Amino acid sequence: MSENRAQHWADAIAQEVLQAQKQHLISTGITPSGDYHVGHLREVMTAEGIYRALVDQGAEVRFNYIADTMDPLRRVYDFLDPEVYADEVGKPLCDIPCPCGDHGSYAEHFLEPFLESMQKLGVELDVLYAHDLYRQGHLDTQIIMALEQTETIKRIEHEESRKEVAADWSPFNPLCAACGRLSGTRVTGFDAAAKTVSYHCDCGHAETAPVSRAGKLTWRVDWPARWHALGVTIEPFGKDHASRGGSYDTGTRVIREVFHGEPPYPIPYEWLALRGQGDMSSSKGNLVSIANLTQTVPPEVARYMIFKAKPLRHIAFDPGLPLLNLVDEYDNVESNNRNPRAADLALLKDWPSLGIPFKHLVNLVQISDGEVDKIAAILKRHDLPIPSREVLQNRIAYAQYWVENYAPPEARLQLQDTLPASTESLTSEQREALSTLANRLEPDMNGDDIHALVYSLTQDGDIEPKALFQAIYTAFLGQPRGPRVGWFLGSLEFDFVRTRLQEAAAAGV
């Protein structure tokens, strides 16, 4: 059965989880250690797809996002000033200064544009901050339970990872009140009734403090603690956590054996890689940010990119020409690959089709300097429907951003105001063909008519199609390549085209 006819993966998951219960909480979470990149969309959008599918099936469902603001800064990343951040390593992201100085913390600096992008993408999140969950006491019960059953968790850790666990290992990482670090501290005792923990830090500080402000649980215990405290029933996560003996396997045992609860329905997903450069990474700077993506394509297209592929299917993201094809696939222009249910889940509002491929609009934007009236006039000359000015301006903005930031050299066009000097190198056969073309052009010809005329000249004369195309592009663009020739010439004013062809035919004579 073809993928288009098969049940969509989000509907299949929704149907399965509803057999167990009717109320659900989908949870996601990412550490704000750097720019949120397109790869991170897989986490949130996978959850969004299931959320939409559950809503469509009448379920009671909530959707939260936990910002891992209590995670420590692991190292001084390449994009950070070492003189400023060398002393911040080991401290929670919520307690570290903002890189630009305009936000309350390091975490907020990266979270703000991400959350703004989520709004643009139509994702409604109940945002929770990890440092609030800890410091407001929402995880106190789970912290005490974990401390009381440290030996049980150590046994689980060893059995799942097959690694030795240190004798003084603790499921809790204290936060030193003196140096502000989570690293270099160790638990020396705790009081379950008072909900306090005692610790010693390598900096020399020792203290007994309430667990709510004394640190955080280690990752493999923190995760199931959240499931238990919040009542999470569904959660997507990267394939690394789904490996045998990994975080999910460990968390499943911890929530059952320590917290006496049940793990959420797991949805592992494959990474989203940057084509030719491997998996995206905030710390390595190998990324296209989500904020940039929302300026490059409409939100529905970004959503469709995730929804069209099953979570464990690899996605190679290419912001170049393939991204234009993705827009056309969603727009269903010259495409037979559209996934109807994925498009339905991606839809945010009425989607008025431009009636032309997005790559054509990209060309129009370049030869018209992005002027709405000029582009509308070109569409009229091609007998194409003209969308509202608002819709056209909206798509033009996306096309311009793509050209400025991601267009490869072969996709860049610059209509030359004057005859390019390179036309002087045209052969006599090329000049003669351009002269004939100028004479045979008619004002009422459309793009298909012009294309047919150009080909007829290569059949009637002594010039190959490639040579004639190169001569035309050289005359107008100053380069040997360009868009579909009939469509291109038909997009320009008739008098301008004929005059330029005549000028090029006379060049070098």
Coordinates of C-alpha atoms in Angstrom, one line a residue:
M1 CA 0.0 0.0 0.0
S2 CA 1.3 3.5 -0.9
E3 CA 2.1 5.9 1.9
N4 CA -0.6 8.3 0.7
R5 CA -3.2 5.7 1.1
A6 CA -2.0 4.2 4.4
Q7 CA -3.1 5.6 7.7
H8 CA -1.0 8.5 8.8
W9 CA 1.5 7.7 11.6
A10 CA 0.0 10.4 13.9
D11 CA -3.5 8.9 13.5
A12 CA -2.2 5.4 14.1
I13 CA -0.5 6.5 17.3
A14 CA -3.6 8.4 18.5
Q15 CA -5.8 5.4 17.8
E16 CA -3.4 3.1 19.8
V17 CA -3.1 5.3 22.9
L18 CA -6.8 5.9 23.1
Q19 CA -7.4 2.2 23.5
A20 CA -5.7 2.5 26.9
Q21 CA -7.2 5.9 28.1
K22 CA -9.0 8.9 26.9
Q23 CA -7.1 11.7 28.7
H24 CA -3.5 12.4 27.7
L25 CA -0.6 14.7 28.4
I26 CA 2.0 15.0 25.7
S27 CA 5.4 16.3 26.9
T28 CA 8.5 17.6 25.1
G29 CA 11.7 19.2 26.3
I30 CA 14.9 20.7 25.0
T31 CA 17.9 22.2 26.7
P32 CA 18.4 25.9 25.7
S33 CA 22.1 25.7 25.4
G34 CA 22.3 27.4 22.0
D35 CA 20.3 28.4 19.0
Y36 CA 17.3 26.1 18.5
H37 CA 17.8 24.6 15.0
V38 CA 15.5 22.9 12.4
G39 CA 16.5 19.5 13.9
H40 CA 14.7 20.5 17.1
L41 CA 11.5 20.7 15.1
R42 CA 11.3 17.0 15.1
E43 CA 10.8 16.9 18.9
V44 CA 8.1 19.5 19.1
M45 CA 6.4 18.9 15.7
T46 CA 6.2 15.1 16.3
A47 CA 4.3 15.9 19.5
E48 CA 2.2 18.5 17.7
G49 CA 1.1 16.0 15.0
I50 CA 0.0 13.5 17.6
Y51 CA -1.8 16.3 19.5
R52 CA -3.7 17.3 16.4
A53 CA -4.6 13.7 15.7
L54 CA -5.9 13.1 19.2
V55 CA -7.9 16.3 19.1
D56 CA -9.4 15.1 15.8
Q57 CA -10.4 11.9 17.4
G58 CA -12.2 13.7 20.3
A59 CA -9.6 13.0 23.0
E60 CA -8.9 15.2 26.0
V61 CA -5.3 16.1 25.5
R62 CA -2.8 18.7 26.8
F63 CA 0.6 19.5 25.4
N64 CA 3.5 20.9 27.4
Y65 CA 7.1 21.9 26.7
I66 CA 9.7 21.7 29.4
A67 CA 12.6 24.1 29.0
D68 CA 15.6 22.3 30.6
T69 CA 16.8 25.5 32.3
M70 CA 18.4 23.7 35.2
D71 CA 20.9 21.9 33.0
P72 CA 24.4 23.1 33.5
L73 CA 26.6 24.8 30.9
R74 CA 28.8 21.9 29.8
R75 CA 31.6 23.9 28.3
V76 CA 32.5 27.3 26.6
Y77 CA 31.0 26.8 23.2
D78 CA 32.6 28.4 20.1
F79 CA 30.0 31.1 20.0
L80 CA 30.7 32.3 23.6
D81 CA 33.3 34.7 24.8
P82 CA 35.7 32.5 26.9
E83 CA 36.7 35.5 29.1
V84 CA 33.0 35.9 30.2
Y85 CA 31.8 32.2 30.3
A86 CA 34.8 30.2 31.4
D87 CA 33.7 30.8 35.0
E88 CA 30.1 29.9 34.2
V89 CA 30.7 26.2 33.3
G90 CA 28.9 23.9 35.6
K91 CA 26.2 26.5 36.6
P92 CA 22.5 26.1 35.6
L93 CA 21.6 27.9 32.4
C94 CA 18.9 29.8 34.3
D95 CA 21.6 31.4 36.5
I96 CA 24.1 32.4 33.8
P97 CA 24.2 35.9 32.3
C98 CA 22.6 36.5 28.9
P99 CA 25.1 36.6 26.0
C100 CA 23.5 39.8 24.5
G101 CA 22.5 41.4 27.8
D102 CA 18.9 41.9 26.8
H103 CA 17.5 38.9 28.6
G104 CA 17.2 37.7 32.2
S105 CA 19.5 34.7 31.7
Y106 CA 21.4 32.6 29.2
A107 CA 18.4 30.3 29.0
E108 CA 16.0 33.1 28.2
H109 CA 18.3 34.4 25.4
F110 CA 17.8 31.2 23.4
L111 CA 14.3 30.4 24.5
E112 CA 12.7 33.7 23.5
P113 CA 13.3 33.3 19.7
F114 CA 12.3 29.7 19.9
L115 CA 9.0 30.4 21.6
E116 CA 8.3 33.2 19.1
S117 CA 9.0 30.7 16.3
M118 CA 6.6 28.2 17.8
Q119 CA 3.9 30.9 17.8
K120 CA 4.6 31.5 14.1
L121 CA 4.4 27.8 13.5
G122 CA 1.0 27.6 15.2
V123 CA 2.2 25.4 18.1
E124 CA 0.4 26.2 21.3
L125 CA 2.6 25.1 24.2
D126 CA 2.1 25.1 27.9
V127 CA 5.7 26.2 28.7
L128 CA 7.2 24.9 31.9
Y129 CA 10.7 25.8 33.2
A130 CA 12.7 23.1 34.9
H131 CA 14.2 25.6 37.4
D132 CA 10.6 26.5 38.4
L133 CA 9.6 22.9 38.8
Y134 CA 12.5 22.4 41.2
R135 CA 12.5 25.7 43.0
Q136 CA 8.7 25.8 43.5
G137 CA 8.8 22.3 45.1
H138 CA 6.9 20.4 42.4
L139 CA 9.5 17.7 42.4
D140 CA 10.2 17.5 46.1
T141 CA 8.3 14.2 46.6
Q142 CA 10.2 12.6 43.7
I143 CA 13.6 13.9 45.0
I144 CA 13.0 12.3 48.4
M145 CA 11.7 9.1 46.9
A146 CA 14.8 8.9 44.8
L147 CA 17.2 9.6 47.7
E148 CA 15.5 7.0 49.8
Q149 CA 15.9 4.4 47.1
T150 CA 19.4 5.3 45.9
E151 CA 20.5 1.7 46.0
T152 CA 17.6 0.6 43.9
I153 CA 18.4 3.2 41.3
K154 CA 22.1 2.3 41.3
R155 CA 21.1 -1.3 40.7
I156 CA 18.8 -0.3 37.8
E157 CA 21.6 1.9 36.3
H158 CA 24.1 -0.9 36.5
E159 CA 21.7 -3.5 35.0
E160 CA 20.6 -1.3 32.2
S161 CA 23.9 0.4 31.3
R162 CA 26.2 -2.6 32.2
K163 CA 28.5 0.0 33.8
E164 CA 29.9 0.2 37.3
V165 CA 28.2 2.8 39.5
A166 CA 30.4 4.6 42.0
A167 CA 29.8 3.7 45.7
D168 CA 29.1 7.4 46.6
W169 CA 26.9 8.0 43.5
S170 CA 23.6 9.8 44.2
P171 CA 20.6 10.4 42.0
F172 CA 20.7 14.1 43.1
N173 CA 23.2 16.7 42.0
P174 CA 23.4 19.4 44.7
L175 CA 23.7 23.1 43.6
C176 CA 26.4 24.8 45.7
A177 CA 25.0 28.0 47.3
A178 CA 28.6 29.4 47.4
C179 CA 30.0 28.9 43.9
G180 CA 26.7 28.3 42.1
R181 CA 27.8 25.1 40.4
L182 CA 26.1 21.7 40.0
S183 CA 29.5 20.1 39.1
G184 CA 31.9 19.2 41.9
T185 CA 29.2 18.7 44.6
R186 CA 28.2 15.5 46.3
V187 CA 25.4 14.5 48.7
T188 CA 26.5 13.7 52.3
G189 CA 23.0 13.0 53.7
F190 CA 19.3 13.9 53.6
D191 CA 16.3 14.3 55.9
A192 CA 13.1 12.9 54.3
A193 CA 10.8 14.4 56.9
A194 CA 12.3 17.9 56.6
K195 CA 12.9 17.5 52.9
T196 CA 16.5 18.7 53.1
V197 CA 19.7 17.5 51.7
S198 CA 23.3 17.9 52.9
Y199 CA 26.2 18.3 50.5
H200 CA 29.8 19.2 50.2
C201 CA 31.3 21.1 47.3
D202 CA 34.8 21.0 45.9
C203 CA 35.0 24.8 46.5
G204 CA 35.0 24.0 50.2
H205 CA 31.4 24.9 50.9
A206 CA 29.1 22.5 52.9
E207 CA 25.5 23.0 53.7
T208 CA 22.1 21.5 54.5
A209 CA 19.3 23.0 52.4
P210 CA 15.8 22.3 51.3
V211 CA 15.8 20.0 48.3
S212 CA 13.7 22.6 46.4
R213 CA 16.7 24.9 46.1
A214 CA 19.5 22.5 46.6
G215 CA 20.0 21.1 43.1
K216 CA 18.4 18.7 40.6
L217 CA 18.1 15.0 39.9
T218 CA 20.5 13.4 37.4
W219 CA 19.1 13.0 33.9
R220 CA 18.1 9.4 34.0
V221 CA 16.1 10.0 37.2
D222 CA 15.0 13.5 36.4
W223 CA 13.1 12.3 33.3
P224 CA 10.9 9.6 35.1
A225 CA 10.5 12.0 38.0
R226 CA 8.8 14.5 35.6
W227 CA 6.6 11.7 34.1
H228 CA 5.4 10.9 37.6
A229 CA 5.0 14.4 38.9
L230 CA 3.2 15.8 35.8
G231 CA 1.3 12.7 34.7
V232 CA 2.9 12.4 31.2
T233 CA 1.3 9.8 29.0
I234 CA 3.0 10.4 25.7
E235 CA 6.5 11.6 24.9
P236 CA 8.6 11.8 21.7
F237 CA 12.4 11.6 22.1
G238 CA 15.6 11.2 20.0
K239 CA 16.7 7.8 18.9
D240 CA 19.7 7.9 21.3
H241 CA 17.4 7.7 24.3
A242 CA 15.6 4.8 22.7
S243 CA 18.7 2.6 22.5
R244 CA 18.8 -0.6 24.5
G245 CA 19.7 0.2 28.1
G246 CA 19.4 3.9 27.3
S247 CA 17.5 6.7 29.1
Y248 CA 14.0 5.4 28.2
D249 CA 14.7 1.9 29.3
T250 CA 16.3 3.1 32.6
G251 CA 13.4 5.7 33.1
T252 CA 10.8 3.0 32.6
R253 CA 12.3 0.9 35.4
V254 CA 12.8 3.9 37.7
I255 CA 9.2 5.1 37.4
R256 CA 7.9 1.6 38.0
E257 CA 10.2 0.5 40.7
V258 CA 10.9 3.8 42.5
F259 CA 8.0 6.1 41.8
H260 CA 5.3 3.3 41.3
G261 CA 4.0 4.8 38.1
E262 CA 3.9 4.0 34.4
P263 CA 6.1 5.4 31.7
P264 CA 4.6 7.4 28.8
Y265 CA 3.9 5.9 25.4
P266 CA 7.3 6.3 23.6
I267 CA 7.8 7.9 20.2
P268 CA 11.4 7.7 19.3
Y269 CA 12.4 9.8 16.3
E270 CA 15.3 10.0 13.8
W271 CA 17.6 13.0 13.6
L272 CA 17.1 15.7 11.1
A273 CA 20.4 16.3 9.3
L274 CA 21.7 19.2 7.3
R275 CA 22.3 17.7 3.9
G276 CA 26.0 17.2 3.3
Q277 CA 27.0 18.4 6.8
G278 CA 25.5 15.7 9.1
D279 CA 23.3 16.1 12.2
M280 CA 22.6 19.6 13.3
S281 CA 24.3 20.8 16.5
S282 CA 23.8 24.0 18.4
S283 CA 27.1 23.7 20.2
K284 CA 29.0 23.1 17.0
G285 CA 27.2 25.8 15.0
N286 CA 26.2 23.3 12.3
L287 CA 22.6 24.4 11.9
V288 CA 19.8 26.4 10.3
S289 CA 17.9 28.0 13.1
I290 CA 14.1 27.6 13.5
A291 CA 13.8 31.4 13.5
N292 CA 15.5 31.5 10.0
L293 CA 13.3 28.7 8.7
T294 CA 10.2 30.7 9.7
Q295 CA 11.4 33.6 7.6
T296 CA 12.2 31.3 4.6
V297 CA 9.0 29.3 4.1
P298 CA 5.4 29.7 5.3
P299 CA 4.7 27.9 8.6
E300 CA 2.5 25.2 7.0
V301 CA 5.5 24.1 4.8
A302 CA 7.7 23.7 7.9
R303 CA 5.0 21.7 9.6
Y304 CA 4.4 19.5 6.5
M305 CA 8.1 18.7 6.3
I306 CA 7.9 16.9 9.7
F307 CA 4.4 15.4 9.3
K308 CA 5.0 13.8 5.9
A309 CA 7.7 11.5 7.3
K310 CA 7.3 8.8 9.9
P311 CA 9.2 9.8 13.1
L312 CA 11.9 7.1 12.6
R313 CA 12.5 8.1 8.9
H314 CA 15.6 10.1 8.2
I315 CA 15.1 13.7 7.0
A316 CA 17.9 15.4 5.2
F317 CA 17.2 19.1 5.3
D318 CA 18.5 21.2 2.4
P319 CA 17.7 24.9 2.5
G320 CA 18.7 25.3 -1.1
L321 CA 16.7 24.3 -4.2
P322 CA 15.1 21.2 -2.5
L323 CA 13.4 23.6 0.0
L324 CA 11.6 25.3 -3.0
N325 CA 10.4 21.9 -4.2
L326 CA 9.0 21.3 -0.7
V327 CA 7.0 24.5 -0.9
D328 CA 5.6 23.4 -4.2
E329 CA 4.9 19.9 -2.9
Y330 CA 2.8 21.4 -0.1
D331 CA 1.2 23.9 -2.5
N332 CA 0.5 20.9 -4.8
V333 CA 1.9 22.8 -7.8
E334 CA 3.5 20.5 -10.4
S335 CA 3.8 17.8 -7.7
N336 CA 2.4 14.3 -7.4
N337 CA 4.0 13.5 -4.1
R338 CA 1.7 15.4 -1.7
N339 CA 0.7 13.6 1.4
P340 CA -3.0 14.7 2.0
R341 CA -3.2 13.9 5.7
A342 CA 0.2 15.4 6.4
A343 CA -1.0 18.6 4.6
D344 CA -4.2 18.6 6.6
L345 CA -2.3 18.3 9.9
A346 CA 0.0 21.1 8.7
L347 CA -2.7 23.5 7.8
L348 CA -3.2 26.5 10.0
K349 CA -5.5 28.6 7.9
D350 CA -6.8 29.0 4.4
W351 CA -3.9 28.3 2.0
P352 CA -4.4 30.3 -1.2
S353 CA -2.3 28.7 -4.0
L354 CA -0.3 31.1 -6.2
G355 CA -0.9 28.9 -9.2
I356 CA 2.8 28.9 -10.1
P357 CA 5.8 27.0 -8.6
F358 CA 7.5 28.8 -5.8
K359 CA 10.8 28.5 -7.7
H360 CA 9.2 30.6 -10.5
L361 CA 8.2 33.3 -7.9
V362 CA 11.9 33.2 -6.7
N363 CA 12.9 34.1 -10.3
L364 CA 10.2 36.8 -10.6
V365 CA 11.4 38.4 -7.3
Q366 CA 14.9 38.6 -8.7
I367 CA 14.0 40.1 -12.1
S368 CA 11.5 42.5 -10.7
D369 CA 13.4 43.6 -7.5
G370 CA 10.5 42.1 -5.5
E371 CA 8.0 44.8 -6.5
V372 CA 4.5 43.5 -6.0
D373 CA 3.0 45.5 -8.9
K374 CA 5.6 44.3 -11.4
I375 CA 5.1 40.7 -10.3
A376 CA 1.3 41.0 -10.6
A377 CA 1.7 42.4 -14.1
I378 CA 3.9 39.4 -15.1
L379 CA 1.3 37.0 -13.7
K380 CA -1.3 38.8 -15.8
R381 CA 0.9 38.5 -19.0
H382 CA 1.1 34.8 -18.4
D383 CA -2.7 34.6 -18.0
L384 CA -2.3 33.3 -14.4
P385 CA -4.6 34.1 -11.5
I386 CA -3.4 37.0 -9.4
P387 CA -3.7 36.5 -5.7
S388 CA -4.6 39.2 -3.3
R389 CA -1.9 41.8 -2.7
E390 CA -1.5 40.6 0.9
V391 CA -1.0 37.0 -0.1
L392 CA 1.4 37.9 -2.9
Q393 CA 3.5 40.2 -0.7
N394 CA 3.6 37.5 2.0
R395 CA 5.1 34.9 -0.5
I396 CA 7.4 37.5 -2.0
A397 CA 9.0 38.1 1.5
Y398 CA 9.7 34.4 1.9
A399 CA 11.2 34.2 -1.6
Q400 CA 13.4 37.3 -1.0
Y401 CA 14.7 35.8 2.3
W402 CA 15.6 32.5 0.6
V403 CA 17.4 34.3 -2.3
E404 CA 19.4 36.4 0.2
N405 CA 20.3 33.6 2.5
Y406 CA 20.2 30.2 0.8
A407 CA 20.1 30.5 -3.0
P408 CA 23.0 28.6 -4.6
P409 CA 24.9 30.5 -7.3
E410 CA 23.1 28.8 -10.1
A411 CA 19.7 30.1 -8.8
R412 CA 20.8 33.7 -8.5
L413 CA 19.6 36.0 -11.2
Q414 CA 20.3 39.7 -11.9
L415 CA 18.5 41.2 -14.9
Q416 CA 21.1 43.5 -16.5
D417 CA 20.0 47.1 -17.0
T418 CA 22.4 47.5 -20.0
L419 CA 23.7 45.0 -22.5
P420 CA 26.4 42.8 -20.8
A421 CA 29.9 43.1 -22.2
S422 CA 30.0 39.3 -22.4
T423 CA 27.7 39.4 -25.5
E424 CA 30.6 40.6 -27.5
S425 CA 31.9 37.0 -27.4
L426 CA 28.8 35.5 -29.0
T427 CA 29.3 33.6 -32.2
S428 CA 27.9 34.7 -35.5
E429 CA 25.4 31.8 -35.4
Q430 CA 24.2 33.0 -31.9
R431 CA 23.9 36.6 -33.0
E432 CA 21.9 35.6 -36.1
A433 CA 19.6 33.4 -34.1
L434 CA 18.9 36.3 -31.6
S435 CA 18.2 38.6 -34.5
T436 CA 15.7 36.1 -36.0
L437 CA 14.1 35.6 -32.6
A438 CA 13.6 39.4 -32.2
N439 CA 12.0 39.6 -35.6
R440 CA 9.6 36.7 -35.0
L441 CA 8.5 37.6 -31.5
E442 CA 4.9 38.9 -31.2
P443 CA 3.5 41.0 -28.3
D444 CA 0.7 38.6 -27.6
M445 CA 2.9 35.5 -27.2
N446 CA 2.8 33.7 -23.9
G447 CA 5.6 31.7 -22.3
D448 CA 4.7 28.5 -24.1
D449 CA 4.6 30.2 -27.5
I450 CA 8.0 31.8 -26.9
H451 CA 9.5 28.5 -25.8
A452 CA 8.2 26.8 -28.9
L453 CA 9.5 29.6 -31.1
V454 CA 13.0 29.3 -29.6
Y455 CA 13.1 25.6 -30.2
S456 CA 11.9 26.1 -33.8
L457 CA 14.9 28.3 -34.5
T458 CA 17.2 25.5 -33.5
Q459 CA 15.5 23.1 -35.9
D460 CA 15.4 25.5 -38.8
G461 CA 18.9 27.0 -38.4
D462 CA 22.4 25.9 -37.8
I463 CA 22.5 26.4 -34.0
E464 CA 22.1 23.9 -31.2
P465 CA 19.5 24.5 -28.4
K466 CA 22.2 24.9 -25.7
A467 CA 24.1 27.5 -27.7
L468 CA 20.9 29.6 -28.3
F469 CA 19.8 29.3 -24.7
Q470 CA 23.3 30.5 -23.5
A471 CA 23.1 33.4 -25.9
I472 CA 19.7 34.5 -24.6
Y473 CA 20.8 34.2 -20.9
T474 CA 24.0 36.1 -21.7
A475 CA 22.1 38.9 -23.3
F476 CA 19.7 39.4 -20.4
L477 CA 21.5 38.0 -17.3
G478 CA 25.2 38.2 -18.2
Q479 CA 25.5 34.5 -17.5
P480 CA 25.1 31.3 -19.5
R481 CA 22.3 29.8 -17.4
G482 CA 18.8 30.9 -16.3
P483 CA 15.2 29.8 -15.8
R484 CA 12.9 28.2 -18.4
V485 CA 13.5 30.4 -21.4
G486 CA 10.0 30.9 -22.7
W487 CA 8.6 31.6 -19.2
F488 CA 11.6 34.0 -18.5
L489 CA 11.2 36.1 -21.7
G490 CA 7.4 36.1 -21.3
S491 CA 7.8 37.6 -17.9
L492 CA 9.6 40.7 -19.3
E493 CA 8.1 43.6 -21.2
F494 CA 7.9 42.9 -24.9
D495 CA 9.6 46.1 -26.1
F496 CA 12.5 45.5 -23.7
V497 CA 12.9 41.9 -24.8
R498 CA 13.0 42.8 -28.5
T499 CA 15.3 45.7 -28.1
R500 CA 17.8 43.7 -26.0
L501 CA 17.8 40.8 -28.5
Q502 CA 18.5 43.3 -31.3
E503 CA 21.3 44.9 -29.3
A504 CA 22.9 41.5 -28.5
A505 CA 22.6 40.5 -32.1
A506 CA 24.6 43.6 -33.1
A507 CA 27.2 43.2 -30.4
G508 CA 30.7 42.8 -31.5
V509 CA 29.9 43.4 -35.2

